[in-house]
Amino acid sequence: MQYSLLDLAPIGEGQSISQAFANSRDLAQHAEKWGYHRFWLAEHHGMPGIASAATAVVIGNVAEATERIRVGAGGIMLPNHSPLVIAEQFGTLAELYPGRIDLGLGRAPGTDMATAHALRRSHDNGDGFPQDVVDLIRFMGDADPAARIRAVPGEGTHVPVWILGSSLFGAQLAAYLGLPYAFASHFAPAMLAQAAETYRSSFRPSPQLEKPHFMMAIGVFAADTDAAAKYLRTSMILSFARLRTGQPGKFPPPVKDIESLVPASLRASVEEALSCSATGSPETIRRELSALIERYRPDEVMLTGQIHDHAARLHSFDLAAKAMQEIGAEAMV
């Protein structure tokens, strides 16, 4: 099974934006050595702890620092942009880094509505999203010299397009268009099983894809011991809790007293949102990842997990890669 990595270029407390970019480059270089298939970055705006707002630019930075790993967006929030502009951006990336660029598309704005308005695109609750996806694919399709509107660069690149989502809407659209589908189960797992079934049962083959390809995202926090991994994960719990209470900030370091910092009711809500995850020692994460894969049968797994200390984050994804390799080896026996 292919396993991939989702990064948000996190800006930790005490760290700069330039350091966040350097960390993403370094993580991608290591991920390539560890056998990760893709390295995706996600579009967010107005978030003090996330540096990947200009997603296509950061993708180029990562692609330049690597050689083989696929690099892409997980995703671009298409309602924020003209499909033509995205076709030009990712067409440019595809020409610079042939055969390595992916384009995942999301329907949400990736920010609050005031910031979404400042992005100067109409926001109609995503009603125009399906047509925008179709237009974008057409712009990156075979070149048509007679076309009135052309993406140059873009046309002829056939950049693989994915639909991202956390509800049935994305599953239905991906199935209808015959596109691969990635579910955001790392922070919204409630409809994971239903979305996977809807996508698989409704899928229609397309020029891009003959059969369904379903990816699920899993949070991973790995360390040498269960206790150390749970400690590292407190940064994510605290960050998510602050976001839910309207207090986003830079990504915090781990804490020993998370119970005193996050009220029980809020902590329970955050834990539920982050429940599709594996946390612990190498043995623990292998067991938990295997259980999730056995339950949902994804075609590919996208691992993610923000950890404040860069070295600890590298170690976590290294352990996760080894766990995925062991799971794959066991499945072949």
Tab-separated table of C-alpha atoms in Angstrom:
chain	number	residue	atom	x	y	z
A	1	MET	CA	0.000	0.000	0.000
A	2	GLN	CA	1.239	3.457	-0.879
A	3	TYR	CA	1.624	5.821	2.049
A	4	SER	CA	1.953	9.581	1.709
A	5	LEU	CA	2.467	12.648	3.895
A	6	LEU	CA	0.394	15.799	4.410
A	7	ASP	CA	2.231	18.882	5.699
A	8	LEU	CA	0.898	22.310	6.708
A	9	ALA	CA	4.291	24.011	7.013
A	10	PRO	CA	3.538	24.637	10.708
A	11	ILE	CA	4.943	27.759	12.354
A	12	GLY	CA	5.812	26.788	15.900
A	13	GLU	CA	5.972	29.115	18.854
A	14	GLY	CA	9.507	30.510	18.912
A	15	GLN	CA	9.960	29.759	15.201
A	16	SER	CA	9.877	31.957	12.091
A	17	ILE	CA	8.007	31.504	8.825
A	18	SER	CA	11.288	31.011	6.978
A	19	GLN	CA	12.146	28.229	9.435
A	20	ALA	CA	8.766	26.611	8.758
A	21	PHE	CA	9.581	26.513	5.043
A	22	ALA	CA	13.047	25.103	5.724
A	23	ASN	CA	11.496	22.421	7.935
A	24	SER	CA	9.030	21.440	5.185
A	25	ARG	CA	11.847	21.096	2.655
A	26	ASP	CA	13.839	18.989	5.079
A	27	LEU	CA	10.838	16.826	5.951
A	28	ALA	CA	10.106	16.212	2.261
A	29	GLN	CA	13.705	15.191	1.598
A	30	HIS	CA	13.538	12.686	4.445
A	31	ALA	CA	10.081	11.474	3.377
A	32	GLU	CA	11.475	10.692	-0.062
A	33	LYS	CA	14.184	8.508	1.508
A	34	TRP	CA	11.642	6.795	3.774
A	35	GLY	CA	9.440	5.660	0.889
A	36	TYR	CA	6.562	8.137	1.071
A	37	HIS	CA	4.763	8.301	-2.259
A	38	ARG	CA	3.427	11.876	-2.098
A	39	PHE	CA	4.139	15.030	-0.120
A	40	TRP	CA	1.121	17.344	-0.060
A	41	LEU	CA	0.651	20.845	1.326
A	42	ALA	CA	-2.672	22.472	2.173
A	43	GLU	CA	-4.061	25.943	1.533
A	44	HIS	CA	-5.011	27.932	4.655
A	45	HIS	CA	-5.293	31.693	5.033
A	46	GLY	CA	-4.933	34.027	7.990
A	47	MET	CA	-3.617	31.267	10.267
A	48	PRO	CA	-0.674	32.386	12.441
A	49	GLY	CA	0.498	28.775	12.768
A	50	ILE	CA	0.355	27.706	9.099
A	51	ALA	CA	2.724	28.993	6.407
A	52	SER	CA	1.291	27.288	3.289
A	53	ALA	CA	-1.144	30.015	2.159
A	54	ALA	CA	0.616	30.476	-1.200
A	55	THR	CA	0.399	26.733	-1.736
A	56	ALA	CA	1.685	26.511	-5.310
A	57	VAL	CA	4.787	28.521	-4.373
A	58	VAL	CA	5.574	26.244	-1.428
A	59	ILE	CA	5.003	23.167	-3.599
A	60	GLY	CA	7.613	24.497	-6.008
A	61	ASN	CA	10.038	25.022	-3.148
A	62	VAL	CA	9.575	21.433	-1.976
A	63	ALA	CA	9.682	19.948	-5.483
A	64	GLU	CA	12.982	21.738	-6.148
A	65	ALA	CA	14.479	20.173	-3.015
A	66	THR	CA	13.433	16.604	-3.918
A	67	GLU	CA	13.937	14.271	-6.865
A	68	ARG	CA	11.303	11.508	-7.058
A	69	ILE	CA	8.496	11.984	-4.557
A	70	ARG	CA	5.228	13.346	-5.942
A	71	VAL	CA	4.459	16.835	-4.596
A	72	GLY	CA	1.079	18.484	-4.614
A	73	ALA	CA	-1.831	20.227	-2.965
A	74	GLY	CA	-4.026	18.603	-0.407
A	75	GLY	CA	-5.537	20.839	-1.280
A	76	ILE	CA	-6.233	24.000	-3.187
A	77	MET	CA	-9.495	25.578	-2.021
A	78	LEU	CA	-10.933	26.181	-5.470
A	79	PRO	CA	-13.722	28.636	-4.512
A	80	ASN	CA	-10.931	31.087	-3.653
A	81	HIS	CA	-9.497	31.060	-7.164
A	82	SER	CA	-10.175	31.263	-10.853
A	83	PRO	CA	-9.825	27.769	-12.377
A	84	LEU	CA	-7.703	29.330	-15.141
A	85	VAL	CA	-5.197	30.724	-12.633
A	86	ILE	CA	-4.884	27.349	-10.894
A	87	ALA	CA	-4.425	25.637	-14.268
A	88	GLU	CA	-1.603	28.050	-15.063
A	89	GLN	CA	0.038	27.620	-11.649
A	90	PHE	CA	-0.057	23.832	-11.646
A	91	GLY	CA	0.678	23.649	-15.352
A	92	THR	CA	3.815	25.640	-14.624
A	93	LEU	CA	4.744	23.267	-11.793
A	94	ALA	CA	4.107	20.277	-14.063
A	95	GLU	CA	6.417	21.676	-16.716
A	96	LEU	CA	9.124	22.384	-14.147
A	97	TYR	CA	8.788	19.011	-12.398
A	98	PRO	CA	7.327	16.595	-14.977
A	99	GLY	CA	5.377	13.605	-13.702
A	100	ARG	CA	5.549	14.669	-10.052
A	101	ILE	CA	2.741	17.177	-9.458
A	102	ASP	CA	-0.699	16.419	-7.946
A	103	LEU	CA	-3.662	18.772	-7.568
A	104	GLY	CA	-6.156	18.061	-4.801
A	105	LEU	CA	-9.208	20.330	-4.767
A	106	GLY	CA	-11.334	21.344	-1.798
A	107	ARG	CA	-14.682	23.124	-1.624
A	108	ALA	CA	-14.230	25.027	1.664
A	109	PRO	CA	-12.529	28.460	1.799
A	110	GLY	CA	-9.798	27.297	4.185
A	111	THR	CA	-10.298	30.358	6.354
A	112	ASP	CA	-12.912	32.566	8.020
A	113	MET	CA	-15.473	34.360	5.880
A	114	ALA	CA	-13.940	37.816	6.331
A	115	THR	CA	-10.638	36.553	4.965
A	116	ALA	CA	-12.468	34.636	2.248
A	117	HIS	CA	-14.118	37.875	1.166
A	118	ALA	CA	-10.703	39.568	1.083
A	119	LEU	CA	-9.507	36.914	-1.359
A	120	ARG	CA	-11.848	38.604	-3.881
A	121	ARG	CA	-13.705	35.595	-5.202
A	122	SER	CA	-17.458	35.190	-4.917
A	123	HIS	CA	-18.457	32.755	-2.181
A	124	ASP	CA	-21.672	30.966	-3.002
A	125	ASN	CA	-21.385	28.077	-0.526
A	126	GLY	CA	-19.475	26.087	-3.115
A	127	ASP	CA	-22.387	25.866	-5.559
A	128	GLY	CA	-20.067	26.544	-8.490
A	129	PHE	CA	-17.459	24.030	-7.373
A	130	PRO	CA	-18.386	21.118	-9.694
A	131	GLN	CA	-18.276	23.317	-12.795
A	132	ASP	CA	-15.022	24.908	-11.666
A	133	VAL	CA	-13.489	21.428	-11.349
A	134	VAL	CA	-14.659	20.496	-14.849
A	135	ASP	CA	-13.300	23.760	-16.263
A	136	LEU	CA	-9.953	23.288	-14.530
A	137	ILE	CA	-9.546	19.762	-15.893
A	138	ARG	CA	-10.387	21.033	-19.374
A	139	PHE	CA	-7.788	23.806	-19.147
A	140	MET	CA	-5.103	21.197	-18.346
A	141	GLY	CA	-6.332	18.740	-20.985
A	142	ASP	CA	-5.246	18.346	-24.575
A	143	ALA	CA	-4.219	21.605	-26.244
A	144	ASP	CA	-6.876	23.152	-28.492
A	145	PRO	CA	-5.394	25.950	-30.626
A	146	ALA	CA	-8.917	27.035	-31.567
A	147	ALA	CA	-10.040	27.480	-27.962
A	148	ARG	CA	-10.931	31.029	-27.004
A	149	ILE	CA	-9.487	30.591	-23.488
A	150	ARG	CA	-6.245	28.656	-23.038
A	151	ALA	CA	-4.016	27.932	-20.050
A	152	VAL	CA	-0.404	28.481	-21.085
A	153	PRO	CA	1.357	26.853	-19.266
A	154	GLY	CA	-1.275	24.291	-18.334
A	155	GLU	CA	-2.797	22.811	-21.446
A	156	GLY	CA	-1.498	19.360	-22.270
A	157	THR	CA	-0.062	18.749	-18.802
A	158	HIS	CA	-2.941	16.558	-17.585
A	159	VAL	CA	-2.044	17.174	-13.942
A	160	PRO	CA	-3.815	14.474	-11.885
A	161	VAL	CA	-6.804	16.023	-10.095
A	162	TRP	CA	-8.131	14.715	-6.779
A	163	ILE	CA	-11.315	15.653	-4.951
A	164	LEU	CA	-10.906	16.233	-1.223
A	165	GLY	CA	-13.701	16.234	1.299
A	166	SER	CA	-15.109	15.410	4.704
A	167	SER	CA	-18.745	14.773	3.674
A	168	LEU	CA	-20.736	12.894	1.054
A	169	PHE	CA	-20.668	15.806	-1.406
A	170	GLY	CA	-17.021	15.289	-2.348
A	171	ALA	CA	-17.446	11.517	-2.490
A	172	GLN	CA	-20.371	11.842	-4.883
A	173	LEU	CA	-18.608	14.381	-7.087
A	174	ALA	CA	-15.374	12.360	-7.273
A	175	ALA	CA	-17.360	9.255	-8.192
A	176	TYR	CA	-19.396	11.083	-10.832
A	177	LEU	CA	-16.319	12.626	-12.466
A	178	GLY	CA	-14.229	9.474	-12.134
A	179	LEU	CA	-11.512	11.099	-10.015
A	180	PRO	CA	-9.486	9.846	-7.043
A	181	TYR	CA	-10.927	10.849	-3.675
A	182	ALA	CA	-9.169	11.786	-0.422
A	183	PHE	CA	-11.138	11.980	2.827
A	184	ALA	CA	-10.079	14.384	5.588
A	185	SER	CA	-10.498	11.805	8.333
A	186	HIS	CA	-7.545	13.227	10.269
A	187	PHE	CA	-9.778	16.015	11.597
A	188	ALA	CA	-13.354	15.092	10.528
A	189	PRO	CA	-13.809	11.308	10.693
A	190	ALA	CA	-17.559	11.169	11.316
A	191	MET	CA	-18.621	10.273	7.764
A	192	LEU	CA	-15.532	8.315	6.736
A	193	ALA	CA	-17.167	4.903	6.269
A	194	GLN	CA	-20.237	6.281	4.509
A	195	ALA	CA	-18.179	8.467	2.181
A	196	ALA	CA	-15.893	5.572	1.235
A	197	GLU	CA	-18.868	3.344	0.431
A	198	THR	CA	-20.635	6.088	-1.530
A	199	TYR	CA	-17.543	6.785	-3.585
A	200	ARG	CA	-16.808	3.146	-4.358
A	201	SER	CA	-20.387	2.163	-5.201
A	202	SER	CA	-21.075	5.222	-7.389
A	203	PHE	CA	-17.751	5.460	-9.213
A	204	ARG	CA	-17.824	5.919	-12.988
A	205	PRO	CA	-14.611	5.275	-14.976
A	206	SER	CA	-13.028	8.292	-16.657
A	207	PRO	CA	-10.019	9.053	-18.861
A	208	GLN	CA	-8.046	9.759	-15.675
A	209	LEU	CA	-9.081	6.699	-13.654
A	210	GLU	CA	-10.470	3.277	-14.538
A	211	LYS	CA	-11.420	2.214	-11.021
A	212	PRO	CA	-11.939	4.015	-7.682
A	213	HIS	CA	-8.898	5.138	-5.724
A	214	PHE	CA	-9.735	6.048	-2.136
A	215	MET	CA	-7.305	7.722	0.228
A	216	MET	CA	-7.908	8.245	3.937
A	217	ALA	CA	-5.913	10.635	6.108
A	218	ILE	CA	-4.613	9.423	9.466
A	219	GLY	CA	-2.954	11.454	12.178
A	220	VAL	CA	0.239	9.905	13.496
A	221	PHE	CA	2.263	10.770	16.573
A	222	ALA	CA	5.062	8.274	17.057
A	223	ALA	CA	7.937	8.169	19.524
A	224	ASP	CA	10.081	5.581	21.266
A	225	THR	CA	7.457	5.101	24.015
A	226	ASP	CA	3.703	5.498	24.299
A	227	ALA	CA	4.134	8.165	26.964
A	228	ALA	CA	6.491	10.240	24.831
A	229	ALA	CA	4.125	10.090	21.847
A	230	LYS	CA	1.114	11.128	23.923
A	231	TYR	CA	3.135	14.034	25.265
A	232	LEU	CA	4.035	15.199	21.737
A	233	ARG	CA	0.364	14.962	20.714
A	234	THR	CA	-0.697	17.501	23.365
A	235	SER	CA	0.544	20.250	21.026
A	236	MET	CA	-2.051	19.209	18.462
A	237	ILE	CA	-4.827	18.999	21.042
A	238	LEU	CA	-4.003	22.443	22.397
A	239	SER	CA	-3.728	23.985	18.925
A	240	PHE	CA	-7.047	22.478	17.814
A	241	ALA	CA	-8.761	23.622	21.002
A	242	ARG	CA	-7.528	27.180	20.498
A	243	LEU	CA	-8.769	27.135	16.908
A	244	ARG	CA	-12.217	25.953	17.985
A	245	THR	CA	-12.482	28.747	20.528
A	246	GLY	CA	-11.491	31.415	18.014
A	247	GLN	CA	-7.950	31.848	19.330
A	248	PRO	CA	-5.640	30.495	16.632
A	249	GLY	CA	-1.949	31.126	17.113
A	250	LYS	CA	1.455	29.688	16.399
A	251	PHE	CA	1.772	25.957	16.949
A	252	PRO	CA	2.421	25.406	20.670
A	253	PRO	CA	5.015	23.164	22.314
A	254	PRO	CA	3.749	20.073	24.165
A	255	VAL	CA	2.520	20.388	27.740
A	256	LYS	CA	2.381	18.057	30.711
A	257	ASP	CA	-0.900	19.422	32.065
A	258	ILE	CA	-3.232	19.451	29.052
A	259	GLU	CA	-6.176	18.713	31.374
A	260	SER	CA	-5.734	22.040	33.141
A	261	LEU	CA	-5.407	23.994	29.896
A	262	VAL	CA	-8.330	22.534	27.925
A	263	PRO	CA	-11.730	22.038	29.627
A	264	ALA	CA	-13.010	18.455	29.669
A	265	SER	CA	-15.959	19.069	27.323
A	266	LEU	CA	-13.796	20.833	24.744
A	267	ARG	CA	-11.056	18.238	25.093
A	268	ALA	CA	-13.587	15.464	24.415
A	269	SER	CA	-14.759	17.260	21.279
A	270	VAL	CA	-11.194	17.704	20.049
A	271	GLU	CA	-10.332	14.076	20.788
A	272	GLU	CA	-13.344	12.965	18.767
A	273	ALA	CA	-12.263	15.122	15.820
A	274	LEU	CA	-8.720	13.712	16.008
A	275	SER	CA	-9.775	10.129	16.710
A	276	CYS	CA	-8.663	8.750	13.337
A	277	SER	CA	-5.057	8.571	14.451
A	278	ALA	CA	-2.268	6.367	15.725
A	279	THR	CA	-0.301	7.480	18.764
A	280	GLY	CA	2.454	5.658	20.586
A	281	SER	CA	5.568	3.527	20.308
A	282	PRO	CA	6.501	1.737	17.074
A	283	GLU	CA	4.567	-1.347	18.166
A	284	THR	CA	1.505	0.704	19.143
A	285	ILE	CA	1.292	2.746	15.958
A	286	ARG	CA	1.779	-0.351	13.825
A	287	ARG	CA	-1.152	-1.990	15.603
A	288	GLU	CA	-3.373	1.101	15.413
A	289	LEU	CA	-2.551	1.871	11.771
A	290	SER	CA	-3.177	-1.752	10.845
A	291	ALA	CA	-6.575	-1.691	12.551
A	292	LEU	CA	-7.660	1.460	10.709
A	293	ILE	CA	-6.492	0.089	7.366
A	294	GLU	CA	-8.233	-3.220	7.999
A	295	ARG	CA	-11.467	-1.440	8.887
A	296	TYR	CA	-11.679	1.060	6.009
A	297	ARG	CA	-9.622	-0.675	3.292
A	298	PRO	CA	-8.162	2.464	1.685
A	299	ASP	CA	-6.159	2.235	-1.523
A	300	GLU	CA	-3.673	4.715	-0.067
A	301	VAL	CA	-2.976	6.288	3.315
A	302	MET	CA	-2.091	9.947	3.871
A	303	LEU	CA	-0.260	10.367	7.169
A	304	THR	CA	-0.102	13.705	8.941
A	305	GLY	CA	0.795	15.027	12.348
A	306	GLN	CA	2.053	18.364	13.573
A	307	ILE	CA	4.763	18.142	16.227
A	308	HIS	CA	6.450	21.251	17.609
A	309	ASP	CA	10.034	19.986	17.657
A	310	HIS	CA	11.300	19.360	14.125
A	311	ALA	CA	13.613	16.499	15.097
A	312	ALA	CA	10.799	14.777	16.982
A	313	ARG	CA	8.529	15.203	13.958
A	314	LEU	CA	11.116	13.660	11.669
A	315	HIS	CA	11.472	10.733	14.048
A	316	SER	CA	7.686	10.298	14.160
A	317	PHE	CA	7.331	10.079	10.378
A	318	ASP	CA	10.357	7.775	10.174
A	319	LEU	CA	8.736	5.376	12.635
A	320	ALA	CA	5.421	5.682	10.785
A	321	ALA	CA	7.075	4.787	7.466
A	322	LYS	CA	8.653	1.692	9.015
A	323	ALA	CA	5.262	0.709	10.436
A	324	MET	CA	3.617	1.067	7.030
A	325	GLN	CA	6.355	-1.007	5.418
A	326	GLU	CA	5.809	-3.768	7.988
A	327	ILE	CA	2.042	-3.652	7.429
A	328	GLY	CA	2.601	-3.923	3.692
A	329	ALA	CA	4.981	-6.842	4.120
A	330	GLU	CA	2.495	-8.675	6.338
A	331	ALA	CA	-0.275	-8.167	3.781
A	332	MET	CA	1.822	-9.863	1.104
A	333	VAL	CA	2.449	-13.016	3.151
